[in-house]
mmCIF file with all atom_site columns, C-alpha atoms in Angstrom:
data_model
loop_
_atom_site.group_PDB
_atom_site.id
_atom_site.type_symbol
_atom_site.label_atom_id
_atom_site.label_alt_id
_atom_site.label_comp_id
_atom_site.label_asym_id
_atom_site.label_entity_id
_atom_site.label_seq_id
_atom_site.pdbx_PDB_ins_code
_atom_site.Cartn_x
_atom_site.Cartn_y
_atom_site.Cartn_z
_atom_site.occupancy
_atom_site.B_iso_or_equiv
_atom_site.pdbx_formal_charge
_atom_site.auth_seq_id
_atom_site.auth_comp_id
_atom_site.auth_asym_id
_atom_site.auth_atom_id
_atom_site.pdbx_PDB_model_num
ATOM 1   C CA . GLU A 1 1   ? 10.763  -19.229 -11.785 1.00 0.00 ? 1   GLU A CA 1
ATOM 2   C CA . PRO A 1 2   ? 13.428  -16.924 -12.545 1.00 0.00 ? 2   PRO A CA 1
ATOM 3   C CA . GLU A 1 3   ? 13.971  -14.306 -10.679 1.00 0.00 ? 3   GLU A CA 1
ATOM 4   C CA . VAL A 1 4   ? 15.043  -10.412 -10.107 1.00 0.00 ? 4   VAL A CA 1
ATOM 5   C CA . THR A 1 5   ? 18.027  -10.275 -7.834  1.00 0.00 ? 5   THR A CA 1
ATOM 6   C CA . GLN A 1 6   ? 18.145  -6.699  -6.190  1.00 0.00 ? 6   GLN A CA 1
ATOM 7   C CA . THR A 1 7   ? 21.685  -5.828  -3.481  1.00 0.00 ? 7   THR A CA 1
ATOM 8   C CA . PRO A 1 8   ? 22.157  -4.754  -0.452  1.00 0.00 ? 8   PRO A CA 1
ATOM 9   C CA . SER A 1 9   ? 18.086  -5.968  0.488   1.00 0.00 ? 9   SER A CA 1
ATOM 10  C CA . HIS A 1 10  ? 18.900  -2.895  3.495   1.00 0.00 ? 10  HIS A CA 1
ATOM 11  C CA . GLN A 1 11  ? 21.481  0.341   2.649   1.00 0.00 ? 11  GLN A CA 1
ATOM 12  C CA . VAL A 1 12  ? 21.602  2.819   5.609   1.00 0.00 ? 12  VAL A CA 1
ATOM 13  C CA . THR A 1 13  ? 23.873  6.098   4.616   1.00 0.00 ? 13  THR A CA 1
ATOM 14  C CA . GLN A 1 14  ? 24.062  9.585   6.084   1.00 0.00 ? 14  GLN A CA 1
ATOM 15  C CA . MET A 1 15  ? 22.384  12.548  4.369   1.00 0.00 ? 15  MET A CA 1
ATOM 16  C CA . GLY A 1 16  ? 24.630  13.883  1.722   1.00 0.00 ? 16  GLY A CA 1
ATOM 17  C CA . GLN A 1 17  ? 26.179  10.590  0.611   1.00 0.00 ? 17  GLN A CA 1
ATOM 18  C CA . GLU A 1 18  ? 25.446  8.637   -2.934  1.00 0.00 ? 18  GLU A CA 1
ATOM 19  C CA . VAL A 1 19  ? 24.278  5.182   -3.099  1.00 0.00 ? 19  VAL A CA 1
ATOM 20  C CA . ILE A 1 20  ? 23.680  2.602   -5.698  1.00 0.00 ? 20  ILE A CA 1
ATOM 21  C CA . LEU A 1 21  ? 20.901  -0.062  -5.467  1.00 0.00 ? 21  LEU A CA 1
ATOM 22  C CA . ARG A 1 22  ? 21.818  -2.894  -7.604  1.00 0.00 ? 22  ARG A CA 1
ATOM 23  C CA . CYS A 1 23  ? 19.185  -5.462  -9.814  1.00 0.00 ? 23  CYS A CA 1
ATOM 24  C CA . VAL A 1 24  ? 20.618  -8.085  -11.532 1.00 0.00 ? 24  VAL A CA 1
ATOM 25  C CA . PRO A 1 25  ? 17.715  -8.323  -14.366 1.00 0.00 ? 25  PRO A CA 1
ATOM 26  C CA . ILE A 1 26  ? 16.153  -11.529 -15.396 1.00 0.00 ? 26  ILE A CA 1
ATOM 27  C CA . SER A 1 27  ? 19.217  -12.788 -18.240 1.00 0.00 ? 27  SER A CA 1
ATOM 28  C CA . ASN A 1 28  ? 16.593  -11.729 -21.330 1.00 0.00 ? 28  ASN A CA 1
ATOM 29  C CA . HIS A 1 29  ? 14.602  -9.079  -20.642 1.00 0.00 ? 29  HIS A CA 1
ATOM 30  C CA . LEU A 1 30  ? 15.550  -5.840  -22.579 1.00 0.00 ? 30  LEU A CA 1
ATOM 31  C CA . TYR A 1 31  ? 13.313  -3.977  -20.583 1.00 0.00 ? 31  TYR A CA 1
ATOM 32  C CA . PHE A 1 32  ? 14.030  -2.416  -17.252 1.00 0.00 ? 32  PHE A CA 1
ATOM 33  C CA . TYR A 1 33  ? 12.623  -0.373  -14.684 1.00 0.00 ? 33  TYR A CA 1
ATOM 34  C CA . TRP A 1 34  ? 13.099  1.398   -11.233 1.00 0.00 ? 34  TRP A CA 1
ATOM 35  C CA . TYR A 1 35  ? 10.167  1.666   -8.380  1.00 0.00 ? 35  TYR A CA 1
ATOM 36  C CA . ARG A 1 36  ? 10.028  3.533   -4.718  1.00 0.00 ? 36  ARG A CA 1
ATOM 37  C CA . GLN A 1 37  ? 7.481   2.620   -2.239  1.00 0.00 ? 37  GLN A CA 1
ATOM 38  C CA . ILE A 1 38  ? 8.311   5.542   0.564   1.00 0.00 ? 38  ILE A CA 1
ATOM 39  C CA . LEU A 1 39  ? 6.598   3.797   4.224   1.00 0.00 ? 39  LEU A CA 1
ATOM 40  C CA . GLY A 1 40  ? 2.697   4.060   4.275   1.00 0.00 ? 40  GLY A CA 1
ATOM 41  C CA . GLN A 1 41  ? 2.561   5.294   0.415   1.00 0.00 ? 41  GLN A CA 1
ATOM 42  C CA . LYS A 1 42  ? 1.623   3.488   -3.175  1.00 0.00 ? 42  LYS A CA 1
ATOM 43  C CA . VAL A 1 43  ? 4.525   2.717   -4.720  1.00 0.00 ? 43  VAL A CA 1
ATOM 44  C CA . GLU A 1 44  ? 5.622   4.711   -7.612  1.00 0.00 ? 44  GLU A CA 1
ATOM 45  C CA . PHE A 1 45  ? 6.963   4.685   -10.991 1.00 0.00 ? 45  PHE A CA 1
ATOM 46  C CA . LEU A 1 46  ? 10.555  6.670   -11.147 1.00 0.00 ? 46  LEU A CA 1
ATOM 47  C CA . VAL A 1 47  ? 11.930  5.521   -14.449 1.00 0.00 ? 47  VAL A CA 1
ATOM 48  C CA . SER A 1 48  ? 11.937  3.243   -16.987 1.00 0.00 ? 48  SER A CA 1
ATOM 49  C CA . PHE A 1 49  ? 14.721  2.180   -19.360 1.00 0.00 ? 49  PHE A CA 1
ATOM 50  C CA . TYR A 1 50  ? 15.676  0.539   -23.019 1.00 0.00 ? 50  TYR A CA 1
ATOM 51  C CA . ASN A 1 51  ? 18.581  0.189   -24.910 1.00 0.00 ? 51  ASN A CA 1
ATOM 52  C CA . ASN A 1 52  ? 21.081  1.528   -22.816 1.00 0.00 ? 52  ASN A CA 1
ATOM 53  C CA . GLU A 1 53  ? 18.764  4.453   -22.506 1.00 0.00 ? 53  GLU A CA 1
ATOM 54  C CA . ILE A 1 54  ? 15.825  5.871   -20.215 1.00 0.00 ? 54  ILE A CA 1
ATOM 55  C CA . SER A 1 55  ? 12.513  5.687   -21.798 1.00 0.00 ? 55  SER A CA 1
ATOM 56  C CA . GLU A 1 56  ? 10.076  7.360   -19.399 1.00 0.00 ? 56  GLU A CA 1
ATOM 57  C CA . LYS A 1 57  ? 10.902  8.923   -15.963 1.00 0.00 ? 57  LYS A CA 1
ATOM 58  C CA . SER A 1 58  ? 8.136   10.321  -13.346 1.00 0.00 ? 58  SER A CA 1
ATOM 59  C CA . GLU A 1 59  ? 8.655   13.666  -12.428 1.00 0.00 ? 59  GLU A CA 1
ATOM 60  C CA . ILE A 1 60  ? 10.693  12.090  -8.798  1.00 0.00 ? 60  ILE A CA 1
ATOM 61  C CA . PHE A 1 61  ? 13.330  10.987  -11.282 1.00 0.00 ? 61  PHE A CA 1
ATOM 62  C CA . ASP A 1 62  ? 15.132  14.695  -11.148 1.00 0.00 ? 62  ASP A CA 1
ATOM 63  C CA . ASP A 1 63  ? 18.597  15.347  -11.653 1.00 0.00 ? 63  ASP A CA 1
ATOM 64  C CA . GLN A 1 64  ? 19.632  12.987  -8.029  1.00 0.00 ? 64  GLN A CA 1
ATOM 65  C CA . PHE A 1 65  ? 18.439  10.267  -9.916  1.00 0.00 ? 65  PHE A CA 1
ATOM 66  C CA . SER A 1 66  ? 20.876  7.808   -12.602 1.00 0.00 ? 66  SER A CA 1
ATOM 67  C CA . VAL A 1 67  ? 20.209  5.032   -13.695 1.00 0.00 ? 67  VAL A CA 1
ATOM 68  C CA . GLU A 1 68  ? 23.037  2.445   -16.217 1.00 0.00 ? 68  GLU A CA 1
ATOM 69  C CA . ARG A 1 69  ? 23.789  -0.154  -17.639 1.00 0.00 ? 69  ARG A CA 1
ATOM 70  C CA . PRO A 1 70  ? 27.514  -0.916  -16.409 1.00 0.00 ? 70  PRO A CA 1
ATOM 71  C CA . ASP A 1 71  ? 27.809  -4.906  -17.913 1.00 0.00 ? 71  ASP A CA 1
ATOM 72  C CA . GLY A 1 72  ? 25.372  -7.551  -20.026 1.00 0.00 ? 72  GLY A CA 1
ATOM 73  C CA . SER A 1 73  ? 23.694  -8.699  -16.370 1.00 0.00 ? 73  SER A CA 1
ATOM 74  C CA . ASN A 1 74  ? 23.844  -4.943  -14.452 1.00 0.00 ? 74  ASN A CA 1
ATOM 75  C CA . PHE A 1 75  ? 21.622  -2.688  -13.620 1.00 0.00 ? 75  PHE A CA 1
ATOM 76  C CA . THR A 1 76  ? 21.784  0.230   -11.412 1.00 0.00 ? 76  THR A CA 1
ATOM 77  C CA . LEU A 1 77  ? 20.097  3.148   -10.303 1.00 0.00 ? 77  LEU A CA 1
ATOM 78  C CA . LYS A 1 78  ? 22.173  5.940   -8.038  1.00 0.00 ? 78  LYS A CA 1
ATOM 79  C CA . ILE A 1 79  ? 21.469  8.641   -6.044  1.00 0.00 ? 79  ILE A CA 1
ATOM 80  C CA . ARG A 1 80  ? 23.724  11.192  -6.002  1.00 0.00 ? 80  ARG A CA 1
ATOM 81  C CA . SER A 1 81  ? 23.003  12.977  -2.725  1.00 0.00 ? 81  SER A CA 1
ATOM 82  C CA . THR A 1 82  ? 20.575  11.639  -0.640  1.00 0.00 ? 82  THR A CA 1
ATOM 83  C CA . LYS A 1 83  ? 18.154  12.964  1.029   1.00 0.00 ? 83  LYS A CA 1
ATOM 84  C CA . LEU A 1 84  ? 15.823  11.686  4.605   1.00 0.00 ? 84  LEU A CA 1
ATOM 85  C CA . GLU A 1 85  ? 12.818  11.569  2.026   1.00 0.00 ? 85  GLU A CA 1
ATOM 86  C CA . ASP A 1 86  ? 14.384  8.948   0.039   1.00 0.00 ? 86  ASP A CA 1
ATOM 87  C CA . SER A 1 87  ? 14.259  7.471   2.187   1.00 0.00 ? 87  SER A CA 1
ATOM 88  C CA . ALA A 1 88  ? 11.978  3.963   0.973   1.00 0.00 ? 88  ALA A CA 1
ATOM 89  C CA . MET A 1 89  ? 12.145  0.372   -0.433  1.00 0.00 ? 89  MET A CA 1
ATOM 90  C CA . TYR A 1 90  ? 13.424  0.831   -3.884  1.00 0.00 ? 90  TYR A CA 1
ATOM 91  C CA . PHE A 1 91  ? 12.451  -2.335  -6.036  1.00 0.00 ? 91  PHE A CA 1
ATOM 92  C CA . CYS A 1 92  ? 13.692  -2.868  -9.518  1.00 0.00 ? 92  CYS A CA 1
ATOM 93  C CA . ALA A 1 93  ? 11.549  -4.640  -12.138 1.00 0.00 ? 93  ALA A CA 1
ATOM 94  C CA . SER A 1 94  ? 12.541  -6.435  -15.731 1.00 0.00 ? 94  SER A CA 1
ATOM 95  C CA . SER A 1 95  ? 9.732   -7.051  -18.902 1.00 0.00 ? 95  SER A CA 1
ATOM 96  C CA . GLU A 1 96  ? 10.207  -9.454  -21.907 1.00 0.00 ? 96  GLU A CA 1
ATOM 97  C CA . VAL A 1 97  ? 8.894   -6.913  -24.230 1.00 0.00 ? 97  VAL A CA 1
ATOM 98  C CA . MET A 1 98  ? 7.484   -2.982  -23.537 1.00 0.00 ? 98  MET A CA 1
ATOM 99  C CA . GLY A 1 99  ? 3.956   -1.353  -24.639 1.00 0.00 ? 99  GLY A CA 1
ATOM 100 C CA . GLN A 1 100 ? 0.492   -3.462  -24.009 1.00 0.00 ? 100 GLN A CA 1
ATOM 101 C CA . GLY A 1 101 ? 1.432   -7.429  -25.359 1.00 0.00 ? 101 GLY A CA 1
ATOM 102 C CA . LYS A 1 102 ? 0.855   -10.279 -23.450 1.00 0.00 ? 102 LYS A CA 1
ATOM 103 C CA . LYS A 1 103 ? 4.728   -10.968 -23.039 1.00 0.00 ? 103 LYS A CA 1
ATOM 104 C CA . ASN A 1 104 ? 4.954   -7.179  -21.390 1.00 0.00 ? 104 ASN A CA 1
ATOM 105 C CA . ILE A 1 105 ? 4.916   -8.667  -17.604 1.00 0.00 ? 105 ILE A CA 1
ATOM 106 C CA . GLN A 1 106 ? 6.975   -7.090  -15.215 1.00 0.00 ? 106 GLN A CA 1
ATOM 107 C CA . TYR A 1 107 ? 8.811   -9.469  -12.734 1.00 0.00 ? 107 TYR A CA 1
ATOM 108 C CA . PHE A 1 108 ? 9.841   -7.963  -10.271 1.00 0.00 ? 108 PHE A CA 1
ATOM 109 C CA . GLY A 1 109 ? 12.590  -7.789  -7.085  1.00 0.00 ? 109 GLY A CA 1
ATOM 110 C CA . ALA A 1 110 ? 12.822  -8.228  -3.396  1.00 0.00 ? 110 ALA A CA 1
ATOM 111 C CA . GLY A 1 111 ? 13.398  -4.442  -3.245  1.00 0.00 ? 111 GLY A CA 1
ATOM 112 C CA . THR A 1 112 ? 16.050  -2.513  -1.564  1.00 0.00 ? 112 THR A CA 1
ATOM 113 C CA . ARG A 1 113 ? 15.317  -1.137  2.057   1.00 0.00 ? 113 ARG A CA 1
ATOM 114 C CA . LEU A 1 114 ? 16.782  2.421   1.508   1.00 0.00 ? 114 LEU A CA 1
ATOM 115 C CA . SER A 1 115 ? 17.454  4.088   5.128   1.00 0.00 ? 115 SER A CA 1
ATOM 116 C CA . VAL A 1 116 ? 18.813  7.740   4.901   1.00 0.00 ? 116 VAL A CA 1
ATOM 117 C CA . LEU A 1 117 ? 19.832  8.936   8.368   1.00 0.00 ? 117 LEU A CA 1
ATOM 118 C CA . ALA B 2 1   ? -4.259  11.976  -13.671 1.00 0.00 ? 1   ALA B CA 1
ATOM 119 C CA . GLN B 2 2   ? -4.428  8.108   -13.792 1.00 0.00 ? 2   GLN B CA 1
ATOM 120 C CA . SER B 2 3   ? -4.655  7.356   -9.851  1.00 0.00 ? 3   SER B CA 1
ATOM 121 C CA . VAL B 2 4   ? -5.498  3.289   -8.942  1.00 0.00 ? 4   VAL B CA 1
ATOM 122 C CA . SER B 2 5   ? -7.618  3.308   -5.248  1.00 0.00 ? 5   SER B CA 1
ATOM 123 C CA . GLN B 2 6   ? -7.636  0.721   -3.335  1.00 0.00 ? 6   GLN B CA 1
ATOM 124 C CA . HIS B 2 7   ? -9.959  0.488   0.106   1.00 0.00 ? 7   HIS B CA 1
ATOM 125 C CA . ASN B 2 8   ? -8.861  -2.210  2.133   1.00 0.00 ? 8   ASN B CA 1
ATOM 126 C CA . HIS B 2 9   ? -5.316  -0.966  3.985   1.00 0.00 ? 9   HIS B CA 1
ATOM 127 C CA . HIS B 2 10  ? -5.842  -3.946  6.308   1.00 0.00 ? 10  HIS B CA 1
ATOM 128 C CA . VAL B 2 11  ? -8.326  -6.542  6.454   1.00 0.00 ? 11  VAL B CA 1
ATOM 129 C CA . ILE B 2 12  ? -7.689  -9.779  8.984   1.00 0.00 ? 12  ILE B CA 1
ATOM 130 C CA . LEU B 2 13  ? -9.549  -13.000 8.091   1.00 0.00 ? 13  LEU B CA 1
ATOM 131 C CA . SER B 2 14  ? -10.137 -17.047 9.761   1.00 0.00 ? 14  SER B CA 1
ATOM 132 C CA . GLU B 2 15  ? -9.276  -19.037 7.752   1.00 0.00 ? 15  GLU B CA 1
ATOM 133 C CA . ALA B 2 16  ? -12.204 -20.635 5.546   1.00 0.00 ? 16  ALA B CA 1
ATOM 134 C CA . ALA B 2 17  ? -13.199 -16.765 5.513   1.00 0.00 ? 17  ALA B CA 1
ATOM 135 C CA . SER B 2 18  ? -13.713 -15.788 1.691   1.00 0.00 ? 18  SER B CA 1
ATOM 136 C CA . LEU B 2 19  ? -11.793 -12.715 0.821   1.00 0.00 ? 19  LEU B CA 1
ATOM 137 C CA . GLU B 2 20  ? -13.067 -10.007 -1.677  1.00 0.00 ? 20  GLU B CA 1
ATOM 138 C CA . LEU B 2 21  ? -9.756  -6.966  -2.355  1.00 0.00 ? 21  LEU B CA 1
ATOM 139 C CA . GLY B 2 22  ? -11.278 -4.115  -4.217  1.00 0.00 ? 22  GLY B CA 1
ATOM 140 C CA . CYS B 2 23  ? -9.306  -2.128  -7.069  1.00 0.00 ? 23  CYS B CA 1
ATOM 141 C CA . ASN B 2 24  ? -11.125 1.410   -8.760  1.00 0.00 ? 24  ASN B CA 1
ATOM 142 C CA . TYR B 2 25  ? -9.069  2.972   -11.441 1.00 0.00 ? 25  TYR B CA 1
ATOM 143 C CA . SER B 2 26  ? -9.757  6.287   -12.954 1.00 0.00 ? 26  SER B CA 1
ATOM 144 C CA . TYR B 2 27  ? -8.430  6.344   -16.865 1.00 0.00 ? 27  TYR B CA 1
ATOM 145 C CA . GLY B 2 28  ? -11.371 5.661   -19.052 1.00 0.00 ? 28  GLY B CA 1
ATOM 146 C CA . GLY B 2 29  ? -8.905  4.351   -21.961 1.00 0.00 ? 29  GLY B CA 1
ATOM 147 C CA . THR B 2 30  ? -7.650  1.097   -22.849 1.00 0.00 ? 30  THR B CA 1
ATOM 148 C CA . VAL B 2 31  ? -6.660  -0.638  -19.718 1.00 0.00 ? 31  VAL B CA 1
ATOM 149 C CA . ASN B 2 32  ? -4.077  -3.308  -18.568 1.00 0.00 ? 32  ASN B CA 1
ATOM 150 C CA . LEU B 2 33  ? -4.484  -5.117  -15.164 1.00 0.00 ? 33  LEU B CA 1
ATOM 151 C CA . PHE B 2 34  ? -2.519  -6.672  -12.344 1.00 0.00 ? 34  PHE B CA 1
ATOM 152 C CA . TRP B 2 35  ? -2.638  -7.698  -8.650  1.00 0.00 ? 35  TRP B CA 1
ATOM 153 C CA . TYR B 2 36  ? 0.568   -8.950  -7.311  1.00 0.00 ? 36  TYR B CA 1
ATOM 154 C CA . VAL B 2 37  ? 1.461   -9.915  -3.891  1.00 0.00 ? 37  VAL B CA 1
ATOM 155 C CA . GLN B 2 38  ? 4.478   -9.604  -1.582  1.00 0.00 ? 38  GLN B CA 1
ATOM 156 C CA . TYR B 2 39  ? 5.083   -11.995 0.868   1.00 0.00 ? 39  TYR B CA 1
ATOM 157 C CA . PRO B 2 40  ? 7.369   -10.935 3.909   1.00 0.00 ? 40  PRO B CA 1
ATOM 158 C CA . GLY B 2 41  ? 10.412  -10.298 2.697   1.00 0.00 ? 41  GLY B CA 1
ATOM 159 C CA . GLN B 2 42  ? 10.300  -12.274 -0.569  1.00 0.00 ? 42  GLN B CA 1
ATOM 160 C CA . HIS B 2 43  ? 9.652   -9.924  -4.034  1.00 0.00 ? 43  HIS B CA 1
ATOM 161 C CA . LEU B 2 44  ? 6.431   -8.780  -6.053  1.00 0.00 ? 44  LEU B CA 1
ATOM 162 C CA . GLN B 2 45  ? 4.991   -11.555 -7.644  1.00 0.00 ? 45  GLN B CA 1
ATOM 163 C CA . LEU B 2 46  ? 2.485   -11.229 -10.289 1.00 0.00 ? 46  LEU B CA 1
ATOM 164 C CA . LEU B 2 47  ? -1.125  -13.539 -9.418  1.00 0.00 ? 47  LEU B CA 1
ATOM 165 C CA . LEU B 2 48  ? -2.763  -12.637 -12.261 1.00 0.00 ? 48  LEU B CA 1
ATOM 166 C CA . LYS B 2 49  ? -2.740  -9.461  -15.234 1.00 0.00 ? 49  LYS B CA 1
ATOM 167 C CA . TYR B 2 50  ? -6.476  -8.997  -17.747 1.00 0.00 ? 50  TYR B CA 1
ATOM 168 C CA . PHE B 2 51  ? -5.759  -7.495  -21.580 1.00 0.00 ? 51  PHE B CA 1
ATOM 169 C CA . SER B 2 52  ? -8.659  -8.678  -22.790 1.00 0.00 ? 52  SER B CA 1
ATOM 170 C CA . GLY B 2 53  ? -10.691 -10.956 -23.112 1.00 0.00 ? 53  GLY B CA 1
ATOM 171 C CA . ASP B 2 54  ? -13.031 -13.044 -20.739 1.00 0.00 ? 54  ASP B CA 1
ATOM 172 C CA . PRO B 2 55  ? -13.500 -10.550 -18.066 1.00 0.00 ? 55  PRO B CA 1
ATOM 173 C CA . LEU B 2 56  ? -12.777 -12.989 -15.144 1.00 0.00 ? 56  LEU B CA 1
ATOM 174 C CA . VAL B 2 57  ? -9.258  -14.154 -14.792 1.00 0.00 ? 57  VAL B CA 1
ATOM 175 C CA . LYS B 2 58  ? -8.286  -16.813 -12.672 1.00 0.00 ? 58  LYS B CA 1
ATOM 176 C CA . GLY B 2 59  ? -4.581  -17.034 -11.495 1.00 0.00 ? 59  GLY B CA 1
ATOM 177 C CA . ILE B 2 60  ? -2.294  -18.741 -8.871  1.00 0.00 ? 60  ILE B CA 1
ATOM 178 C CA . LYS B 2 61  ? -3.230  -20.126 -5.499  1.00 0.00 ? 61  LYS B CA 1
ATOM 179 C CA . GLY B 2 62  ? -6.828  -19.947 -6.525  1.00 0.00 ? 62  GLY B CA 1
ATOM 180 C CA . PHE B 2 63  ? -6.939  -16.202 -6.978  1.00 0.00 ? 63  PHE B CA 1
ATOM 181 C CA . GLU B 2 64  ? -9.643  -15.301 -8.763  1.00 0.00 ? 64  GLU B CA 1
ATOM 182 C CA . ALA B 2 65  ? -10.109 -11.522 -10.186 1.00 0.00 ? 65  ALA B CA 1
ATOM 183 C CA . GLU B 2 66  ? -13.202 -9.309  -12.228 1.00 0.00 ? 66  GLU B CA 1
ATOM 184 C CA . PHE B 2 67  ? -12.641 -6.084  -14.598 1.00 0.00 ? 67  PHE B CA 1
ATOM 185 C CA . ILE B 2 68  ? -16.163 -5.061  -14.658 1.00 0.00 ? 68  ILE B CA 1
ATOM 186 C CA . LYS B 2 69  ? -15.683 -1.899  -17.234 1.00 0.00 ? 69  LYS B CA 1
ATOM 187 C CA . SER B 2 70  ? -18.272 -0.090  -17.123 1.00 0.00 ? 70  SER B CA 1
ATOM 188 C CA . LYS B 2 71  ? -17.332 0.424   -12.230 1.00 0.00 ? 71  LYS B CA 1
ATOM 189 C CA . PHE B 2 72  ? -13.568 1.014   -13.867 1.00 0.00 ? 72  PHE B CA 1
ATOM 190 C CA . SER B 2 73  ? -13.176 -1.923  -10.712 1.00 0.00 ? 73  SER B CA 1
ATOM 191 C CA . PHE B 2 74  ? -10.796 -5.127  -11.002 1.00 0.00 ? 74  PHE B CA 1
ATOM 192 C CA . ASN B 2 75  ? -11.433 -6.968  -7.916  1.00 0.00 ? 75  ASN B CA 1
ATOM 193 C CA . LEU B 2 76  ? -9.470  -9.940  -5.895  1.00 0.00 ? 76  LEU B CA 1
ATOM 194 C CA . ARG B 2 77  ? -11.357 -12.887 -4.725  1.00 0.00 ? 77  ARG B CA 1
ATOM 195 C CA . LYS B 2 78  ? -11.120 -16.236 -3.104  1.00 0.00 ? 78  LYS B CA 1
ATOM 196 C CA . PRO B 2 79  ? -13.402 -18.641 -1.578  1.00 0.00 ? 79  PRO B CA 1
ATOM 197 C CA . SER B 2 80  ? -11.395 -19.913 1.271   1.00 0.00 ? 80  SER B CA 1
ATOM 198 C CA . VAL B 2 81  ? -8.436  -18.313 2.568   1.00 0.00 ? 81  VAL B CA 1
ATOM 199 C CA . GLN B 2 82  ? -5.666  -20.258 4.426   1.00 0.00 ? 82  GLN B CA 1
ATOM 200 C CA . TRP B 2 83  ? -2.778  -18.424 6.388   1.00 0.00 ? 83  TRP B CA 1
ATOM 201 C CA . SER B 2 84  ? -0.380  -18.735 4.385   1.00 0.00 ? 84  SER B CA 1
ATOM 202 C CA . ASP B 2 85  ? -1.847  -16.589 2.598   1.00 0.00 ? 85  ASP B CA 1
ATOM 203 C CA . THR B 2 86  ? -0.623  -13.693 4.737   1.00 0.00 ? 86  THR B CA 1
ATOM 204 C CA . ALA B 2 87  ? 1.151   -11.069 2.356   1.00 0.00 ? 87  ALA B CA 1
ATOM 205 C CA . GLU B 2 88  ? 0.504   -8.177  0.804   1.00 0.00 ? 88  GLU B CA 1
ATOM 206 C CA . TYR B 2 89  ? -1.836  -7.643  -2.014  1.00 0.00 ? 89  TYR B CA 1
ATOM 207 C CA . PHE B 2 90  ? -1.411  -4.542  -4.920  1.00 0.00 ? 90  PHE B CA 1
ATOM 208 C CA . CYS B 2 91  ? -3.328  -3.683  -7.624  1.00 0.00 ? 91  CYS B CA 1
ATOM 209 C CA . ALA B 2 92  ? -1.810  -2.071  -11.332 1.00 0.00 ? 92  ALA B CA 1
ATOM 210 C CA . VAL B 2 93  ? -3.071  -1.116  -13.797 1.00 0.00 ? 93  VAL B CA 1
ATOM 211 C CA . ARG B 2 94  ? -1.018  -0.035  -17.155 1.00 0.00 ? 94  ARG B CA 1
ATOM 212 C CA . SER B 2 95  ? -2.631  2.035   -19.679 1.00 0.00 ? 95  SER B CA 1
ATOM 213 C CA . TYR B 2 96  ? -2.719  1.933   -23.419 1.00 0.00 ? 96  TYR B CA 1
ATOM 214 C CA . ASN B 2 97  ? -1.295  5.652   -24.057 1.00 0.00 ? 97  ASN B CA 1
ATOM 215 C CA . GLN B 2 98  ? 1.038   6.020   -21.116 1.00 0.00 ? 98  GLN B CA 1
ATOM 216 C CA . GLY B 2 99  ? 4.156   3.542   -22.082 1.00 0.00 ? 99  GLY B CA 1
ATOM 217 C CA . GLY B 2 100 ? 4.989   0.620   -19.963 1.00 0.00 ? 100 GLY B CA 1
ATOM 218 C CA . LYS B 2 101 ? 4.951   1.483   -16.402 1.00 0.00 ? 101 LYS B CA 1
ATOM 219 C CA . LEU B 2 102 ? 2.882   0.782   -14.558 1.00 0.00 ? 102 LEU B CA 1
ATOM 220 C CA . ILE B 2 103 ? 0.323   3.030   -11.816 1.00 0.00 ? 103 ILE B CA 1
ATOM 221 C CA . PHE B 2 104 ? 0.034   1.441   -8.730  1.00 0.00 ? 104 PHE B CA 1
ATOM 222 C CA . GLY B 2 105 ? -2.386  1.112   -5.445  1.00 0.00 ? 105 GLY B CA 1
ATOM 223 C CA . GLN B 2 106 ? -1.867  1.821   -2.333  1.00 0.00 ? 106 GLN B CA 1
ATOM 224 C CA . GLY B 2 107 ? -1.242  -2.144  -0.789  1.00 0.00 ? 107 GLY B CA 1
ATOM 225 C CA . THR B 2 108 ? -3.694  -4.217  0.982   1.00 0.00 ? 108 THR B CA 1
ATOM 226 C CA . GLU B 2 109 ? -2.521  -5.935  4.144   1.00 0.00 ? 109 GLU B CA 1
ATOM 227 C CA . LEU B 2 110 ? -3.799  -9.614  4.496   1.00 0.00 ? 110 LEU B CA 1
ATOM 228 C CA . SER B 2 111 ? -3.605  -10.888 7.685   1.00 0.00 ? 111 SER B CA 1
ATOM 229 C CA . VAL B 2 112 ? -5.171  -14.360 7.929   1.00 0.00 ? 112 VAL B CA 1
ATOM 230 C CA . LYS B 2 113 ? -5.602  -15.785 11.705  1.00 0.00 ? 113 LYS B CA 1
ATOM 231 C CA . PRO B 2 114 ? -5.095  -19.269 11.626  1.00 0.00 ? 114 PRO B CA 1
#
């Protein structure tokens, strides 16, 4: 089964530093997503991305966050100035289509654990 | 706001026991429903999904789930668990008028004792 790949698996950073989390979606997928899970809490939607634009974002996804598809394969999440509360597992996902069709299955990566000290 | 509830945070079973994990959602419109599983150190993997049709859906590894619209539920079942089913299980919902995002439950950790 094709996989979504995320790097690094664990990122440790100091508060106030910028971090970039990287994802390689499945090659023929066009829609990309970031979710996060703070320890002990639910997996929460952050943002969806299509055709080099944000399709939808949650309240969590404020000006400190940005996403980019810098080339044909990578999809990145940048946090400009990390806070302690940004510590979480960040999951990338991709899908072939969006909307309600049966091909809209989101495939997830293994996640990047971000620890902000 | 739309929400998903999983009633069990941690379930411990012996091998061969039957499993049922509860999932309820709060949205009244048309929804797509999913169960994902995350084995230790691995990615979230789709177990099964419901879009329409037969409310009893079968997934991988012997799992099944039943959509009961009147109860807003999508419970996951397996007649006989194995040690290898030890993992975290997530229920997720996507509503028709909220784009592509998934709304997740808080997850249920399943520990199966050999």
